[in-house]
């Protein structure tokens, strides 16, 4: 019997891990798609290189946070040599746990008036 | 057609461990091609920016992958307590032999000087041989065979060197005595490594490697 891994036990996530999981939360992506998505949602601050991207993907696959999928979002437009990756349920739980952890930190920073509270 | 940059990137992939390169090399090359297209279309300095980014990523990610592979393949070396204990034991033996030899020479203790050559060989071969063995233990080589061949080679080379240099200084050099000293040194260090390898940790490691 394999031991159940608690999502919280993997926190805090490395920035590259967090951003890849976040990029995959919208749907399946290939390596270049992940890289572009990460660069976009970090306003170009984080640009994953090939080694870092695929090294992280390898670790996420072995940790069962993501899986490789055969389906193609648009088979006609796509190169079949590309590999697509999908967030697993466990990966989703880990991502949610990390987002909650970060949001708690943001709340602390707001209470300490380090950043302003968003206007409602 | 592949550009010079793309060919160069294929060569750089050799910086990664073989298994990683086989699994992700084509994907990484594809990613580089995509980035190359994007960057060269964007600006004239795009190619320079791409290479700067690629090389800096390589310097970080390639050693990380190698370290991870070593950690996975050589679980015995990932136990810091065991590494410290092994290094400490060898160092302690070398220091004791060296101090004993120094004391025997300065106080002219006949019983110590009787074993002088053996102690001398033990210290010299111990320092050189163990250093090589510890470096080789980072690889997948069998620990017993590594110790056997390293100690055999180191003691043989040191014996030949000592004989060649010693005979120039002293034509009456005691060749059989020197030979016995290096044989004793070889047997001592090899026996120590053999016993160590037979202890629990290395037995587990050997089993893992056979699997």
Tab-separated table of N, CA and C in Angstrom, chain B residues 12-116:
chain	number	residue	atom	x	y	z
B	12	UNK	N	24.786	21.409	-26.826
B	12	UNK	CA	24.711	21.775	-25.402
B	12	UNK	C	23.893	20.777	-24.593
B	13	UNK	N	23.015	20.080	-25.264
B	13	UNK	CA	22.185	19.092	-24.558
B	13	UNK	C	23.037	17.987	-23.938
B	14	UNK	N	24.263	17.819	-24.452
B	14	UNK	CA	25.165	16.805	-23.890
B	14	UNK	C	25.620	17.150	-22.474
B	15	UNK	N	25.346	18.376	-22.042
B	15	UNK	CA	25.691	18.764	-20.667
B	15	UNK	C	24.759	18.101	-19.658
B	16	UNK	N	23.624	17.578	-20.125
B	16	UNK	CA	22.647	16.959	-19.223
B	16	UNK	C	22.904	15.447	-19.108
B	17	UNK	N	22.445	14.821	-18.029
B	17	UNK	CA	22.605	13.359	-17.917
B	17	UNK	C	21.928	12.644	-19.085
B	18	UNK	N	22.478	11.483	-19.449
B	18	UNK	CA	22.016	10.761	-20.632
B	18	UNK	C	20.516	10.451	-20.608
B	19	UNK	N	20.031	9.938	-19.461
B	19	UNK	CA	18.614	9.545	-19.382
B	19	UNK	C	17.719	10.764	-19.570
B	20	UNK	N	18.126	11.886	-18.937
B	20	UNK	CA	17.338	13.119	-19.042
B	20	UNK	C	17.330	13.606	-20.489
B	21	UNK	N	18.507	13.511	-21.137
B	21	UNK	CA	18.636	13.967	-22.525
B	21	UNK	C	17.760	13.114	-23.453
B	22	UNK	N	17.750	11.818	-23.190
B	22	UNK	CA	16.944	10.926	-24.030
B	22	UNK	C	15.456	11.200	-23.856
B	23	UNK	N	15.061	11.465	-22.613
B	23	UNK	CA	13.641	11.658	-22.321
B	23	UNK	C	13.143	13.034	-22.779
B	24	UNK	N	13.932	14.068	-22.502
B	24	UNK	CA	13.434	15.429	-22.754
B	24	UNK	C	14.213	16.209	-23.810
B	25	UNK	N	15.331	15.635	-24.307
B	25	UNK	CA	16.140	16.334	-25.310
B	25	UNK	C	15.345	16.828	-26.512
B	26	UNK	N	14.544	15.958	-27.165
B	26	UNK	CA	13.778	16.426	-28.329
B	26	UNK	C	12.795	17.539	-27.984
B	27	UNK	N	12.187	17.437	-26.791
B	27	UNK	CA	11.242	18.486	-26.356
B	27	UNK	C	11.962	19.805	-26.098
B	28	UNK	N	13.160	19.709	-25.511
B	28	UNK	CA	13.939	20.918	-25.227
B	28	UNK	C	14.397	21.564	-26.534
B	29	UNK	N	14.779	20.723	-27.506
B	29	UNK	CA	15.205	21.242	-28.808
B	29	UNK	C	14.028	21.931	-29.513
B	30	UNK	N	12.836	21.327	-29.376
B	30	UNK	CA	11.626	21.916	-29.957
B	30	UNK	C	11.333	23.274	-29.311
B	31	UNK	N	11.484	23.316	-27.989
B	31	UNK	CA	11.254	24.565	-27.248
B	31	UNK	C	12.237	25.636	-27.698
B	32	UNK	N	13.501	25.230	-27.872
B	32	UNK	CA	14.518	26.185	-28.322
B	32	UNK	C	14.171	26.714	-29.721
B	33	UNK	N	13.696	25.821	-30.595
B	33	UNK	CA	13.303	26.235	-31.961
B	33	UNK	C	12.177	27.269	-31.908
B	34	UNK	N	11.191	27.004	-31.026
B	34	UNK	CA	10.069	27.947	-30.873
B	34	UNK	C	10.566	29.301	-30.377
B	35	UNK	N	11.437	29.263	-29.374
B	35	UNK	CA	11.970	30.509	-28.804
B	35	UNK	C	12.819	31.236	-29.851
B	36	UNK	N	13.569	30.469	-30.623
B	36	UNK	CA	14.435	31.046	-31.655
B	36	UNK	C	13.589	31.818	-32.668
B	37	UNK	N	12.494	31.181	-33.108
B	37	UNK	CA	11.588	31.822	-34.065
B	37	UNK	C	11.018	33.115	-33.483
B	38	UNK	N	10.578	33.019	-32.237
B	38	UNK	CA	9.954	34.170	-31.574
B	38	UNK	C	10.951	35.317	-31.395
B	39	UNK	N	12.129	34.985	-30.877
B	39	UNK	CA	13.114	36.028	-30.559
B	39	UNK	C	13.698	36.679	-31.813
B	40	UNK	N	13.986	35.882	-32.835
B	40	UNK	CA	14.601	36.475	-34.034
B	40	UNK	C	13.598	37.340	-34.811
B	41	UNK	N	12.308	37.049	-34.638
B	41	UNK	CA	11.290	37.893	-35.286
B	41	UNK	C	11.073	39.190	-34.534
B	42	UNK	N	11.336	39.151	-33.210
B	42	UNK	CA	11.034	40.305	-32.354
B	42	UNK	C	11.997	41.476	-32.531
B	43	UNK	N	13.300	41.197	-32.384
B	43	UNK	CA	14.271	42.299	-32.444
B	43	UNK	C	15.626	41.799	-32.947
B	44	UNK	N	16.482	42.725	-33.391
B	44	UNK	CA	17.791	42.294	-33.897
B	44	UNK	C	18.675	41.689	-32.808
B	45	UNK	N	18.451	42.117	-31.554
B	45	UNK	CA	19.282	41.549	-30.467
B	45	UNK	C	18.625	40.319	-29.837
B	46	UNK	N	17.504	39.918	-30.430
B	46	UNK	CA	16.745	38.779	-29.893
B	46	UNK	C	17.561	37.512	-29.747
B	47	UNK	N	18.402	37.243	-30.715
B	47	UNK	CA	19.204	36.018	-30.689
B	47	UNK	C	20.193	36.036	-29.516
B	48	UNK	N	20.789	37.211	-29.290
B	48	UNK	CA	21.723	37.370	-28.166
B	48	UNK	C	21.013	37.150	-26.837
B	49	UNK	N	19.806	37.712	-26.723
B	49	UNK	CA	19.016	37.568	-25.495
B	49	UNK	C	18.679	36.085	-25.279
B	50	UNK	N	18.294	35.418	-26.356
B	50	UNK	CA	17.930	33.994	-26.265
B	50	UNK	C	19.118	33.160	-25.788
B	51	UNK	N	20.294	33.429	-26.352
B	51	UNK	CA	21.471	32.653	-25.970
B	51	UNK	C	21.890	32.914	-24.529
B	52	UNK	N	21.791	34.193	-24.125
B	52	UNK	CA	22.131	34.555	-22.747
B	52	UNK	C	21.224	33.797	-21.770
B	53	UNK	N	19.951	33.788	-22.098
B	53	UNK	CA	18.960	33.115	-21.267
B	53	UNK	C	19.180	31.598	-21.260
B	54	UNK	N	19.476	31.051	-22.448
B	54	UNK	CA	19.660	29.594	-22.571
B	54	UNK	C	20.900	29.122	-21.817
B	55	UNK	N	22.002	29.863	-21.979
B	55	UNK	CA	23.256	29.449	-21.328
B	55	UNK	C	23.153	29.593	-19.812
B	56	UNK	N	22.538	30.697	-19.350
B	56	UNK	CA	22.415	30.869	-17.894
B	56	UNK	C	21.518	29.773	-17.309
B	57	UNK	N	20.507	29.367	-18.051
B	57	UNK	CA	19.630	28.280	-17.599
B	57	UNK	C	20.391	26.958	-17.557
B	58	UNK	N	21.243	26.749	-18.552
B	58	UNK	CA	22.035	25.518	-18.623
B	58	UNK	C	22.974	25.389	-17.420
B	59	UNK	N	23.596	26.518	-17.033
B	59	UNK	CA	24.530	26.498	-15.906
B	59	UNK	C	23.837	26.121	-14.590
B	60	UNK	N	22.550	26.403	-14.501
B	60	UNK	CA	21.809	26.082	-13.276
B	60	UNK	C	21.188	24.686	-13.374
B	61	UNK	N	20.536	24.418	-14.511
B	61	UNK	CA	19.741	23.178	-14.595
B	61	UNK	C	20.583	21.921	-14.830
B	62	UNK	N	21.664	22.006	-15.600
B	62	UNK	CA	22.457	20.795	-15.866
B	62	UNK	C	23.102	20.240	-14.588
B	63	UNK	N	23.779	21.080	-13.755
B	63	UNK	CA	24.327	20.514	-12.512
B	63	UNK	C	23.238	19.958	-11.604
B	64	UNK	N	22.055	20.599	-11.603
B	64	UNK	CA	20.958	20.113	-10.755
B	64	UNK	C	20.531	18.699	-11.179
B	65	UNK	N	20.433	18.490	-12.461
B	65	UNK	CA	20.036	17.166	-12.961
B	65	UNK	C	21.104	16.117	-12.660
B	66	UNK	N	22.381	16.512	-12.790
B	66	UNK	CA	23.463	15.572	-12.481
B	66	UNK	C	23.467	15.214	-10.992
B	67	UNK	N	23.279	16.221	-10.156
B	67	UNK	CA	23.255	15.986	-8.712
B	67	UNK	C	22.112	15.062	-8.330
B	68	UNK	N	20.969	15.303	-8.946
B	68	UNK	CA	19.797	14.479	-8.641
B	68	UNK	C	20.036	13.023	-9.060
B	69	UNK	N	20.666	12.859	-10.216
B	69	UNK	CA	20.967	11.512	-10.702
B	69	UNK	C	21.935	10.807	-9.753
B	70	UNK	N	22.984	11.549	-9.323
B	70	UNK	CA	23.964	10.960	-8.411
B	70	UNK	C	23.312	10.567	-7.093
B	71	UNK	N	22.439	11.444	-6.593
B	71	UNK	CA	21.763	11.180	-5.336
B	71	UNK	C	20.893	9.925	-5.441
B	72	UNK	N	20.237	9.789	-6.582
B	72	UNK	CA	19.346	8.657	-6.799
B	72	UNK	C	20.127	7.353	-6.952
B	73	UNK	N	21.202	7.421	-7.728
B	73	UNK	CA	21.959	6.210	-8.049
B	73	UNK	C	22.894	5.763	-6.949
B	74	UNK	N	23.362	6.714	-6.176
B	74	UNK	CA	24.340	6.377	-5.150
B	74	UNK	C	23.808	6.743	-3.778
B	75	UNK	N	22.752	6.016	-3.384
B	75	UNK	CA	22.076	6.327	-2.124
B	75	UNK	C	23.032	6.285	-0.935
B	76	UNK	N	24.063	5.438	-1.011
B	76	UNK	CA	25.018	5.332	0.085
B	76	UNK	C	25.735	6.636	0.367
B	77	UNK	N	26.009	7.388	-0.719
B	77	UNK	CA	26.727	8.645	-0.533
B	77	UNK	C	25.810	9.760	-0.046
B	78	UNK	N	24.481	9.520	-0.125
B	78	UNK	CA	23.570	10.573	0.310
B	78	UNK	C	23.392	10.556	1.822
B	79	UNK	N	23.953	9.532	2.479
B	79	UNK	CA	23.885	9.491	3.925
B	79	UNK	C	25.094	10.254	4.478
B	80	UNK	N	24.910	11.499	4.910
B	80	UNK	CA	26.054	12.324	5.323
B	80	UNK	C	26.814	11.738	6.497
B	81	UNK	N	26.067	11.097	7.460
B	81	UNK	CA	26.738	10.526	8.637
B	81	UNK	C	27.748	9.449	8.217
B	82	UNK	N	27.332	8.632	7.258
B	82	UNK	CA	28.193	7.532	6.797
B	82	UNK	C	29.434	8.073	6.079
B	83	UNK	N	29.237	9.117	5.276
B	83	UNK	CA	30.372	9.703	4.552
B	83	UNK	C	31.368	10.299	5.539
B	84	UNK	N	30.846	11.028	6.543
B	84	UNK	CA	31.717	11.663	7.542
B	84	UNK	C	32.471	10.587	8.328
B	85	UNK	N	31.752	9.518	8.696
B	85	UNK	CA	32.367	8.433	9.461
B	85	UNK	C	33.481	7.750	8.659
B	86	UNK	N	33.216	7.501	7.367
B	86	UNK	CA	34.221	6.846	6.515
B	86	UNK	C	35.458	7.733	6.379
B	87	UNK	N	35.219	8.995	6.047
B	87	UNK	CA	36.337	9.929	5.881
B	87	UNK	C	37.116	10.078	7.182
B	88	UNK	N	36.385	10.190	8.292
B	88	UNK	CA	37.002	10.349	9.613
B	88	UNK	C	37.874	9.155	9.967
B	89	UNK	N	37.383	7.939	9.693
B	89	UNK	CA	38.142	6.726	10.018
B	89	UNK	C	39.461	6.692	9.247
B	90	UNK	N	39.372	6.944	7.940
B	90	UNK	CA	40.595	6.924	7.108
B	90	UNK	C	41.585	7.993	7.566
B	91	UNK	N	41.044	9.170	7.835
B	91	UNK	CA	41.897	10.281	8.262
B	91	UNK	C	42.576	9.965	9.596
B	92	UNK	N	41.798	9.374	10.519
B	92	UNK	CA	42.340	9.025	11.846
B	92	UNK	C	43.474	8.009	11.708
B	93	UNK	N	43.286	7.002	10.851
B	93	UNK	CA	44.328	5.974	10.658
B	93	UNK	C	45.601	6.618	10.092
B	94	UNK	N	45.416	7.498	9.099
B	94	UNK	CA	46.575	8.158	8.478
B	94	UNK	C	47.306	9.019	9.509
B	95	UNK	N	46.542	9.779	10.298
B	95	UNK	CA	47.152	10.672	11.298
B	95	UNK	C	47.904	9.857	12.353
B	96	UNK	N	47.276	8.772	12.854
B	96	UNK	CA	47.920	7.928	13.886
B	96	UNK	C	49.224	7.332	13.332
B	97	UNK	N	49.168	6.801	12.099
B	97	UNK	CA	50.366	6.205	11.491
B	97	UNK	C	51.467	7.255	11.319
B	98	UNK	N	51.055	8.471	10.906
B	98	UNK	CA	52.019	9.550	10.702
B	98	UNK	C	52.658	9.978	12.025
B	99	UNK	N	51.831	10.136	13.074
B	99	UNK	CA	52.349	10.551	14.380
B	99	UNK	C	53.281	9.484	14.969
B	100	UNK	N	52.877	8.235	14.801
B	100	UNK	CA	53.678	7.115	15.296
B	100	UNK	C	55.054	7.094	14.630
B	101	UNK	N	55.035	7.315	13.324
B	101	UNK	CA	56.279	7.320	12.540
B	101	UNK	C	57.177	8.493	12.955
B	102	UNK	N	56.556	9.672	13.113
B	102	UNK	CA	57.325	10.859	13.515
B	102	UNK	C	57.943	10.661	14.900
B	103	UNK	N	57.112	10.091	15.817
B	103	UNK	CA	57.595	9.855	17.179
B	103	UNK	C	58.761	8.852	17.160
B	104	UNK	N	58.599	7.789	16.402
B	104	UNK	CA	59.640	6.746	16.309
B	104	UNK	C	60.937	7.303	15.760
B	105	UNK	N	60.845	8.188	14.775
B	105	UNK	CA	62.054	8.762	14.174
B	105	UNK	C	62.735	9.750	15.114
B	106	UNK	N	61.927	10.627	15.752
B	106	UNK	CA	62.543	11.644	16.608
B	106	UNK	C	63.126	11.037	17.881
B	107	UNK	N	62.505	9.969	18.405
B	107	UNK	CA	63.002	9.344	19.634
B	107	UNK	C	63.778	8.062	19.374
B	108	UNK	N	64.010	7.759	18.119
B	108	UNK	CA	64.759	6.546	17.725
B	108	UNK	C	64.216	5.291	18.407
B	109	UNK	N	62.886	5.121	18.361
B	109	UNK	CA	62.259	3.937	18.969
B	109	UNK	C	62.390	2.775	17.975
B	110	UNK	N	63.210	1.805	18.315
B	110	UNK	CA	63.535	0.707	17.388
B	110	UNK	C	62.297	-0.072	16.972
B	111	UNK	N	61.427	-0.361	17.963
B	111	UNK	CA	60.242	-1.172	17.634
B	111	UNK	C	59.339	-0.464	16.612
B	112	UNK	N	59.267	0.877	16.675
B	112	UNK	CA	58.433	1.621	15.704
B	112	UNK	C	59.173	1.706	14.371
B	113	UNK	N	60.468	1.975	14.449
B	113	UNK	CA	61.255	2.115	13.212
B	113	UNK	C	61.328	0.806	12.420
B	114	UNK	N	61.146	-0.317	13.152
B	114	UNK	CA	61.129	-1.621	12.490
B	114	UNK	C	59.996	-1.665	11.452
B	115	UNK	N	58.882	-0.999	11.833
B	115	UNK	CA	57.740	-0.943	10.922
B	115	UNK	C	57.708	0.364	10.126
B	116	UNK	N	58.805	1.104	10.199
B	116	UNK	CA	58.878	2.434	9.575
B	116	UNK	C	58.425	2.480	8.127
